[in-house]
PDB file of C-alpha atoms in Angstrom:
ATOM      1  CA  UNK A   1      85.901  39.273 -10.378  1.00  0.00           C
ATOM      2  CA  UNK A   2      86.166  39.656 -14.289  1.00  0.00           C
ATOM      3  CA  UNK A   3      89.980  40.355 -15.157  1.00  0.00           C
ATOM      4  CA  UNK A   4      91.223  41.118 -18.458  1.00  0.00           C
ATOM      5  CA  UNK A   5      95.225  40.230 -18.411  1.00  0.00           C
ATOM      6  CA  UNK A   6      97.259  42.075 -20.834  1.00  0.00           C
ATOM      7  CA  UNK A   7     100.924  41.014 -21.873  1.00  0.00           C
ATOM      8  CA  UNK A   8     103.552  41.820 -21.897  1.00  0.00           C
ATOM      9  CA  UNK A   9     103.152  45.077 -19.682  1.00  0.00           C
ATOM     10  CA  UNK A  10     106.040  46.647 -21.265  1.00  0.00           C
ATOM     11  CA  UNK A  11     107.881  46.428 -24.673  1.00  0.00           C
ATOM     12  CA  UNK A  12     110.879  48.462 -25.936  1.00  0.00           C
ATOM     13  CA  UNK A  13     111.831  47.549 -29.453  1.00  0.00           C
ATOM     14  CA  UNK A  14     113.600  48.783 -32.475  1.00  0.00           C
ATOM     15  CA  UNK A  15     111.767  50.660 -35.605  1.00  0.00           C
ATOM     16  CA  UNK A  16     110.734  48.289 -38.257  1.00  0.00           C
ATOM     17  CA  UNK A  17     110.206  45.209 -35.522  1.00  0.00           C
ATOM     18  CA  UNK A  18     107.120  43.498 -35.386  1.00  0.00           C
ATOM     19  CA  UNK A  19     104.956  43.051 -32.056  1.00  0.00           C
ATOM     20  CA  UNK A  20     102.096  41.159 -30.646  1.00  0.00           C
ATOM     21  CA  UNK A  21     100.309  42.301 -27.515  1.00  0.00           C
ATOM     22  CA  UNK A  22      97.886  39.792 -25.839  1.00  0.00           C
ATOM     23  CA  UNK A  23      94.774  40.244 -23.989  1.00  0.00           C
ATOM     24  CA  UNK A  24      93.125  37.204 -21.961  1.00  0.00           C
ATOM     25  CA  UNK A  25      90.338  36.559 -19.708  1.00  0.00           C
ATOM     26  CA  UNK A  26      88.203  33.797 -18.296  1.00  0.00           C
ATOM     27  CA  UNK A  27      85.241  35.552 -19.254  1.00  0.00           C
ATOM     28  CA  UNK A  28      82.997  35.675 -22.219  1.00  0.00           C
ATOM     29  CA  UNK A  29      82.701  39.114 -23.860  1.00  0.00           C
ATOM     30  CA  UNK A  30      80.092  40.471 -26.112  1.00  0.00           C
ATOM     31  CA  UNK A  31      82.644  43.000 -27.551  1.00  0.00           C
ATOM     32  CA  UNK A  32      86.418  43.749 -27.123  1.00  0.00           C
ATOM     33  CA  UNK A  33      87.903  47.039 -27.655  1.00  0.00           C
ATOM     34  CA  UNK A  34      91.675  48.299 -28.009  1.00  0.00           C
ATOM     35  CA  UNK A  35      92.381  51.881 -27.106  1.00  0.00           C
ATOM     36  CA  UNK A  36      95.690  53.721 -27.383  1.00  0.00           C
ATOM     37  CA  UNK A  37      96.878  56.577 -24.946  1.00  0.00           C
ATOM     38  CA  UNK A  38      99.496  58.948 -25.658  1.00  0.00           C
ATOM     39  CA  UNK A  39     101.052  61.053 -22.709  1.00  0.00           C
ATOM     40  CA  UNK A  40      99.089  63.739 -21.273  1.00  0.00           C
ATOM     41  CA  UNK A  41      96.003  62.258 -23.030  1.00  0.00           C
ATOM     42  CA  UNK A  42      92.953  60.178 -22.492  1.00  0.00           C
ATOM     43  CA  UNK A  43      92.675  56.817 -24.449  1.00  0.00           C
ATOM     44  CA  UNK A  44      91.253  56.978 -27.523  1.00  0.00           C
ATOM     45  CA  UNK A  45      89.392  53.988 -29.251  1.00  0.00           C
ATOM     46  CA  UNK A  46      91.246  52.176 -32.115  1.00  0.00           C
ATOM     47  CA  UNK A  47      89.040  49.286 -32.787  1.00  0.00           C
ATOM     48  CA  UNK A  48      85.671  47.440 -31.648  1.00  0.00           C
ATOM     49  CA  UNK A  49      85.515  43.625 -32.273  1.00  0.00           C
ATOM     50  CA  UNK A  50      82.341  41.701 -31.584  1.00  0.00           C
ATOM     51  CA  UNK A  51      82.609  38.321 -33.393  1.00  0.00           C
ATOM     52  CA  UNK A  52      84.400  35.384 -32.320  1.00  0.00           C
ATOM     53  CA  UNK A  53      87.191  34.976 -34.728  1.00  0.00           C
ATOM     54  CA  UNK A  54      87.008  38.532 -36.437  1.00  0.00           C
ATOM     55  CA  UNK A  55      90.087  40.171 -37.720  1.00  0.00           C
ATOM     56  CA  UNK A  56      90.424  43.843 -38.251  1.00  0.00           C
ATOM     57  CA  UNK A  57      93.016  45.729 -39.799  1.00  0.00           C
ATOM     58  CA  UNK A  58      94.080  49.303 -39.406  1.00  0.00           C
ATOM     59  CA  UNK A  59      97.020  50.370 -41.355  1.00  0.00           C
ATOM     60  CA  UNK A  60     100.326  48.304 -39.849  1.00  0.00           C
ATOM     61  CA  UNK A  61      97.690  47.408 -36.947  1.00  0.00           C
ATOM     62  CA  UNK A  62      95.627  43.823 -36.723  1.00  0.00           C
ATOM     63  CA  UNK A  63      93.323  43.015 -34.122  1.00  0.00           C
ATOM     64  CA  UNK A  64      91.954  39.485 -33.573  1.00  0.00           C
ATOM     65  CA  UNK A  65      88.734  38.337 -31.540  1.00  0.00           C
ATOM     66  CA  UNK A  66      89.317  34.847 -30.221  1.00  0.00           C
ATOM     67  CA  UNK A  67      86.961  32.306 -31.509  1.00  0.00           C
ATOM     68  CA  UNK A  68      85.381  31.995 -27.969  1.00  0.00           C
ATOM     69  CA  UNK A  69      85.271  35.588 -27.142  1.00  0.00           C
ATOM     70  CA  UNK A  70      87.515  35.384 -24.182  1.00  0.00           C
ATOM     71  CA  UNK A  71      90.927  36.588 -25.578  1.00  0.00           C
ATOM     72  CA  UNK A  72      92.251  39.271 -28.287  1.00  0.00           C
ATOM     73  CA  UNK A  73      95.465  40.414 -29.810  1.00  0.00           C
ATOM     74  CA  UNK A  74      97.115  43.169 -31.515  1.00  0.00           C
ATOM     75  CA  UNK A  75      99.623  42.649 -33.740  1.00  0.00           C
ATOM     76  CA  UNK A  76     101.976  45.628 -35.179  1.00  0.00           C
ATOM     77  CA  UNK A  77     103.912  45.281 -38.371  1.00  0.00           C
ATOM     78  CA  UNK A  78     107.034  47.105 -38.913  1.00  0.00           C
ATOM     79  CA  UNK A  79     106.505  49.613 -35.611  1.00  0.00           C
ATOM     80  CA  UNK A  80     107.247  53.146 -35.891  1.00  0.00           C
ATOM     81  CA  UNK A  81     108.168  55.696 -33.381  1.00  0.00           C
ATOM     82  CA  UNK A  82     104.776  57.219 -33.598  1.00  0.00           C
ATOM     83  CA  UNK A  83     103.095  53.752 -32.365  1.00  0.00           C
ATOM     84  CA  UNK A  84     104.754  54.578 -29.091  1.00  0.00           C
ATOM     85  CA  UNK A  85     102.101  54.857 -26.410  1.00  0.00           C
ATOM     86  CA  UNK A  86     100.022  52.986 -23.959  1.00  0.00           C
ATOM     87  CA  UNK A  87      97.679  50.209 -25.227  1.00  0.00           C
ATOM     88  CA  UNK A  88      94.610  49.242 -23.356  1.00  0.00           C
ATOM     89  CA  UNK A  89      92.332  46.316 -24.422  1.00  0.00           C
ATOM     90  CA  UNK A  90      88.421  46.651 -22.648  1.00  0.00           C
ATOM     91  CA  UNK A  91      85.663  43.913 -22.571  1.00  0.00           C
ATOM     92  CA  UNK A  92      82.236  44.717 -22.950  1.00  0.00           C
ATOM     93  CA  UNK A  93      79.092  42.835 -22.133  1.00  0.00           C
ATOM     94  CA  UNK A  94      75.766  42.872 -23.994  1.00  0.00           C
ATOM     95  CA  UNK A  95      73.329  45.293 -22.668  1.00  0.00           C
ATOM     96  CA  UNK A  96      75.298  45.640 -19.616  1.00  0.00           C
ATOM     97  CA  UNK A  97      73.436  46.808 -16.726  1.00  0.00           C
ATOM     98  CA  UNK A  98      76.683  47.487 -14.934  1.00  0.00           C
ATOM     99  CA  UNK A  99      77.520  50.092 -17.826  1.00  0.00           C
ATOM    100  CA  UNK A 100      81.041  49.385 -17.587  1.00  0.00           C
ATOM    101  CA  UNK A 101      83.882  48.045 -19.743  1.00  0.00           C
ATOM    102  CA  UNK A 102      86.605  45.834 -17.992  1.00  0.00           C
ATOM    103  CA  UNK A 103      90.009  47.232 -18.740  1.00  0.00           C
ATOM    104  CA  UNK A 104      93.368  45.590 -19.064  1.00  0.00           C
ATOM    105  CA  UNK A 105      96.194  46.794 -17.083  1.00  0.00           C
ATOM    106  CA  UNK A 106      97.674  48.065 -20.247  1.00  0.00           C
ATOM    107  CA  UNK A 107     100.976  47.497 -22.221  1.00  0.00           C
ATOM    108  CA  UNK A 108     103.562  50.378 -22.725  1.00  0.00           C
ATOM    109  CA  UNK A 109     105.060  50.144 -26.044  1.00  0.00           C
ATOM    110  CA  UNK A 110     108.290  52.042 -26.737  1.00  0.00           C
ATOM    111  CA  UNK A 111     109.540  51.997 -30.493  1.00  0.00           C
ATOM    112  CA  UNK A 112     113.256  53.447 -30.513  1.00  0.00           C
ATOM    113  CA  UNK A 113     114.100  54.904 -34.007  1.00  0.00           C
TER     114      UNK A 113
ATOM    115  CA  UNK B   1      86.782  72.128 -29.493  1.00  0.00           C
ATOM    116  CA  UNK B   2      87.242  69.034 -27.246  1.00  0.00           C
ATOM    117  CA  UNK B   3      84.015  66.805 -26.707  1.00  0.00           C
ATOM    118  CA  UNK B   4      85.065  65.839 -23.253  1.00  0.00           C
ATOM    119  CA  UNK B   5      86.782  68.431 -21.049  1.00  0.00           C
ATOM    120  CA  UNK B   6      88.171  68.056 -17.441  1.00  0.00           C
ATOM    121  CA  UNK B   7      89.431  70.773 -14.956  1.00  0.00           C
ATOM    122  CA  UNK B   8      91.858  71.313 -13.620  1.00  0.00           C
ATOM    123  CA  UNK B   9      94.382  69.515 -15.467  1.00  0.00           C
ATOM    124  CA  UNK B  10      96.702  69.324 -12.573  1.00  0.00           C
ATOM    125  CA  UNK B  11      96.210  69.567  -8.922  1.00  0.00           C
ATOM    126  CA  UNK B  12      98.348  69.638  -5.955  1.00  0.00           C
ATOM    127  CA  UNK B  13      96.724  69.541  -2.607  1.00  0.00           C
ATOM    128  CA  UNK B  14      97.352  68.522   1.218  1.00  0.00           C
ATOM    129  CA  UNK B  15      96.041  65.605   2.984  1.00  0.00           C
ATOM    130  CA  UNK B  16      92.616  66.139   4.622  1.00  0.00           C
ATOM    131  CA  UNK B  17      91.711  68.757   2.348  1.00  0.00           C
ATOM    132  CA  UNK B  18      88.379  68.297  -0.123  1.00  0.00           C
ATOM    133  CA  UNK B  19      88.570  68.859  -3.545  1.00  0.00           C
ATOM    134  CA  UNK B  20      86.445  68.585  -6.746  1.00  0.00           C
ATOM    135  CA  UNK B  21      87.362  67.449  -9.823  1.00  0.00           C
ATOM    136  CA  UNK B  22      84.991  68.577 -12.848  1.00  0.00           C
ATOM    137  CA  UNK B  23      83.998  67.183 -16.090  1.00  0.00           C
ATOM    138  CA  UNK B  24      81.745  68.461 -19.009  1.00  0.00           C
ATOM    139  CA  UNK B  25      80.752  67.125 -22.404  1.00  0.00           C
ATOM    140  CA  UNK B  26      79.358  68.284 -25.525  1.00  0.00           C
ATOM    141  CA  UNK B  27      78.785  65.014 -27.077  1.00  0.00           C
ATOM    142  CA  UNK B  28      75.018  64.291 -25.562  1.00  0.00           C
ATOM    143  CA  UNK B  29      75.746  61.254 -23.986  1.00  0.00           C
ATOM    144  CA  UNK B  30      73.706  60.115 -21.168  1.00  0.00           C
ATOM    145  CA  UNK B  31      76.495  57.685 -19.612  1.00  0.00           C
ATOM    146  CA  UNK B  32      79.463  59.225 -17.871  1.00  0.00           C
ATOM    147  CA  UNK B  33      82.370  58.022 -15.839  1.00  0.00           C
ATOM    148  CA  UNK B  34      85.170  58.559 -13.472  1.00  0.00           C
ATOM    149  CA  UNK B  35      88.069  56.377 -13.704  1.00  0.00           C
ATOM    150  CA  UNK B  36      91.531  56.392 -11.824  1.00  0.00           C
ATOM    151  CA  UNK B  37      94.711  55.071 -13.528  1.00  0.00           C
ATOM    152  CA  UNK B  38      97.539  53.837 -11.607  1.00  0.00           C
ATOM    153  CA  UNK B  39     100.940  52.406 -13.137  1.00  0.00           C
ATOM    154  CA  UNK B  40     100.542  48.663 -13.723  1.00  0.00           C
ATOM    155  CA  UNK B  41      96.707  48.974 -12.732  1.00  0.00           C
ATOM    156  CA  UNK B  42      94.917  50.145 -15.964  1.00  0.00           C
ATOM    157  CA  UNK B  43      91.715  52.274 -15.457  1.00  0.00           C
ATOM    158  CA  UNK B  44      89.883  51.562 -12.593  1.00  0.00           C
ATOM    159  CA  UNK B  45      86.250  52.661 -12.250  1.00  0.00           C
ATOM    160  CA  UNK B  46      84.948  54.960  -9.499  1.00  0.00           C
ATOM    161  CA  UNK B  47      81.557  56.003 -10.168  1.00  0.00           C
ATOM    162  CA  UNK B  48      79.487  55.937 -13.255  1.00  0.00           C
ATOM    163  CA  UNK B  49      76.080  57.732 -14.102  1.00  0.00           C
ATOM    164  CA  UNK B  50      73.593  56.586 -16.972  1.00  0.00           C
ATOM    165  CA  UNK B  51      71.534  59.527 -16.554  1.00  0.00           C
ATOM    166  CA  UNK B  52      71.141  62.673 -13.917  1.00  0.00           C
ATOM    167  CA  UNK B  53      69.073  60.799 -11.792  1.00  0.00           C
ATOM    168  CA  UNK B  54      71.048  57.731 -11.808  1.00  0.00           C
ATOM    169  CA  UNK B  55      74.750  57.353  -9.886  1.00  0.00           C
ATOM    170  CA  UNK B  56      76.432  54.186  -9.307  1.00  0.00           C
ATOM    171  CA  UNK B  57      79.335  53.018  -7.495  1.00  0.00           C
ATOM    172  CA  UNK B  58      82.142  51.380  -9.269  1.00  0.00           C
ATOM    173  CA  UNK B  59      84.971  48.968  -8.066  1.00  0.00           C
ATOM    174  CA  UNK B  60      86.761  51.490  -6.046  1.00  0.00           C
ATOM    175  CA  UNK B  61      84.239  54.310  -4.766  1.00  0.00           C
ATOM    176  CA  UNK B  62      85.417  54.402  -1.007  1.00  0.00           C
ATOM    177  CA  UNK B  63      86.624  57.995  -0.501  1.00  0.00           C
ATOM    178  CA  UNK B  64      85.069  59.658  -3.583  1.00  0.00           C
ATOM    179  CA  UNK B  65      81.566  61.095  -4.035  1.00  0.00           C
ATOM    180  CA  UNK B  66      80.197  62.390  -7.349  1.00  0.00           C
ATOM    181  CA  UNK B  67      77.586  64.793  -8.365  1.00  0.00           C
ATOM    182  CA  UNK B  68      75.591  64.702 -11.824  1.00  0.00           C
ATOM    183  CA  UNK B  69      74.636  68.305 -12.017  1.00  0.00           C
ATOM    184  CA  UNK B  70      73.303  67.979 -15.610  1.00  0.00           C
ATOM    185  CA  UNK B  71      73.419  65.852 -18.684  1.00  0.00           C
ATOM    186  CA  UNK B  72      76.708  67.365 -19.664  1.00  0.00           C
ATOM    187  CA  UNK B  73      78.221  68.086 -16.060  1.00  0.00           C
ATOM    188  CA  UNK B  74      79.809  65.344 -13.754  1.00  0.00           C
ATOM    189  CA  UNK B  75      82.016  65.985 -10.956  1.00  0.00           C
ATOM    190  CA  UNK B  76      84.081  64.017  -8.798  1.00  0.00           C
ATOM    191  CA  UNK B  77      84.979  65.096  -5.146  1.00  0.00           C
ATOM    192  CA  UNK B  78      87.543  63.930  -2.657  1.00  0.00           C
ATOM    193  CA  UNK B  79      85.758  64.710   0.537  1.00  0.00           C
ATOM    194  CA  UNK B  80      89.255  64.268   2.853  1.00  0.00           C
ATOM    195  CA  UNK B  81      92.234  63.630   0.178  1.00  0.00           C
ATOM    196  CA  UNK B  82      94.897  61.219   1.372  1.00  0.00           C
ATOM    197  CA  UNK B  83      98.247  60.496  -0.534  1.00  0.00           C
ATOM    198  CA  UNK B  84      97.159  57.051  -2.037  1.00  0.00           C
ATOM    199  CA  UNK B  85      94.572  58.879  -4.007  1.00  0.00           C
ATOM    200  CA  UNK B  86      97.355  60.457  -5.813  1.00  0.00           C
ATOM    201  CA  UNK B  87      96.879  59.267  -9.565  1.00  0.00           C
ATOM    202  CA  UNK B  88      95.564  60.286 -12.974  1.00  0.00           C
ATOM    203  CA  UNK B  89      91.591  60.620 -13.073  1.00  0.00           C
ATOM    204  CA  UNK B  90      89.718  60.285 -16.308  1.00  0.00           C
ATOM    205  CA  UNK B  91      86.532  61.268 -17.101  1.00  0.00           C
ATOM    206  CA  UNK B  92      84.520  59.389 -20.103  1.00  0.00           C
ATOM    207  CA  UNK B  93      81.158  59.536 -21.792  1.00  0.00           C
ATOM    208  CA  UNK B  94      79.716  56.571 -23.881  1.00  0.00           C
ATOM    209  CA  UNK B  95      76.487  55.666 -25.965  1.00  0.00           C
ATOM    210  CA  UNK B  96      75.715  52.262 -26.366  1.00  0.00           C
ATOM    211  CA  UNK B  97      74.952  50.656 -29.914  1.00  0.00           C
ATOM    212  CA  UNK B  98      71.359  49.814 -30.642  1.00  0.00           C
ATOM    213  CA  UNK B  99      72.517  46.240 -30.640  1.00  0.00           C
ATOM    214  CA  UNK B 100      73.678  46.543 -27.141  1.00  0.00           C
ATOM    215  CA  UNK B 101      76.901  44.799 -27.991  1.00  0.00           C
ATOM    216  CA  UNK B 102      79.358  47.642 -28.004  1.00  0.00           C
ATOM    217  CA  UNK B 103      79.764  50.653 -25.933  1.00  0.00           C
ATOM    218  CA  UNK B 104      82.547  53.137 -27.093  1.00  0.00           C
ATOM    219  CA  UNK B 105      83.753  55.317 -24.563  1.00  0.00           C
ATOM    220  CA  UNK B 106      85.392  58.894 -25.129  1.00  0.00           C
ATOM    221  CA  UNK B 107      87.728  60.061 -22.663  1.00  0.00           C
ATOM    222  CA  UNK B 108      88.705  63.644 -21.377  1.00  0.00           C
ATOM    223  CA  UNK B 109      92.367  64.480 -21.189  1.00  0.00           C
ATOM    224  CA  UNK B 110      92.644  63.737 -17.468  1.00  0.00           C
ATOM    225  CA  UNK B 111      93.615  65.497 -14.302  1.00  0.00           C
ATOM    226  CA  UNK B 112      96.680  64.597 -12.720  1.00  0.00           C
ATOM    227  CA  UNK B 113      96.299  64.958  -8.794  1.00  0.00           C
ATOM    228  CA  UNK B 114      98.910  64.995  -6.291  1.00  0.00           C
ATOM    229  CA  UNK B 115      98.092  64.707  -2.544  1.00  0.00           C
ATOM    230  CA  UNK B 116     100.885  65.516  -0.262  1.00  0.00           C
TER     231      UNK B 116
END
């Protein structure tokens, strides 16, 4: 069974603090994606990383793909209440004939003003 | 207008009833998916379809069936609903990159189902 383990599952912090969410697996992925989901809506893609060691930045969010392509992290600098939501990582396989992404359990982030 | 729409957005039903959740997309994607989301379990794949003639079971297909009526439409049915099927259901579409390394999924807004 291919699993993606996210940690922590729940995080409550004050505005202005930094945080890191981790996504780990024993499987090697061809790509790793991060989605963000707000209440009442479906997940929306934030970023895709495909190269081991790759780092991508999206404003205050920094995403990193592990060198072995088995893990990833999401770091948020100076969190704001608008960052509140559910963050999901998802691993994909090259030319996957199963046609699916493997999703982590999600990390619920609450940023208090 | 939303690219992926789901109807209904909320549904309450009773144990044993048959219900259908519908999904439509205007993105022109061939691949479509049905997931359910439960707290602490993330998204779990129920069924997926690569085109109108291709239907595949996901990891939790028992108790569910699907129909791909057209490229743009993919419906999910619960033949005889039971309380542990209470969940948030998402439809998604996707397109695979030409290199085969990336598959971005686009999700609908979800259907919240309560089975009493």
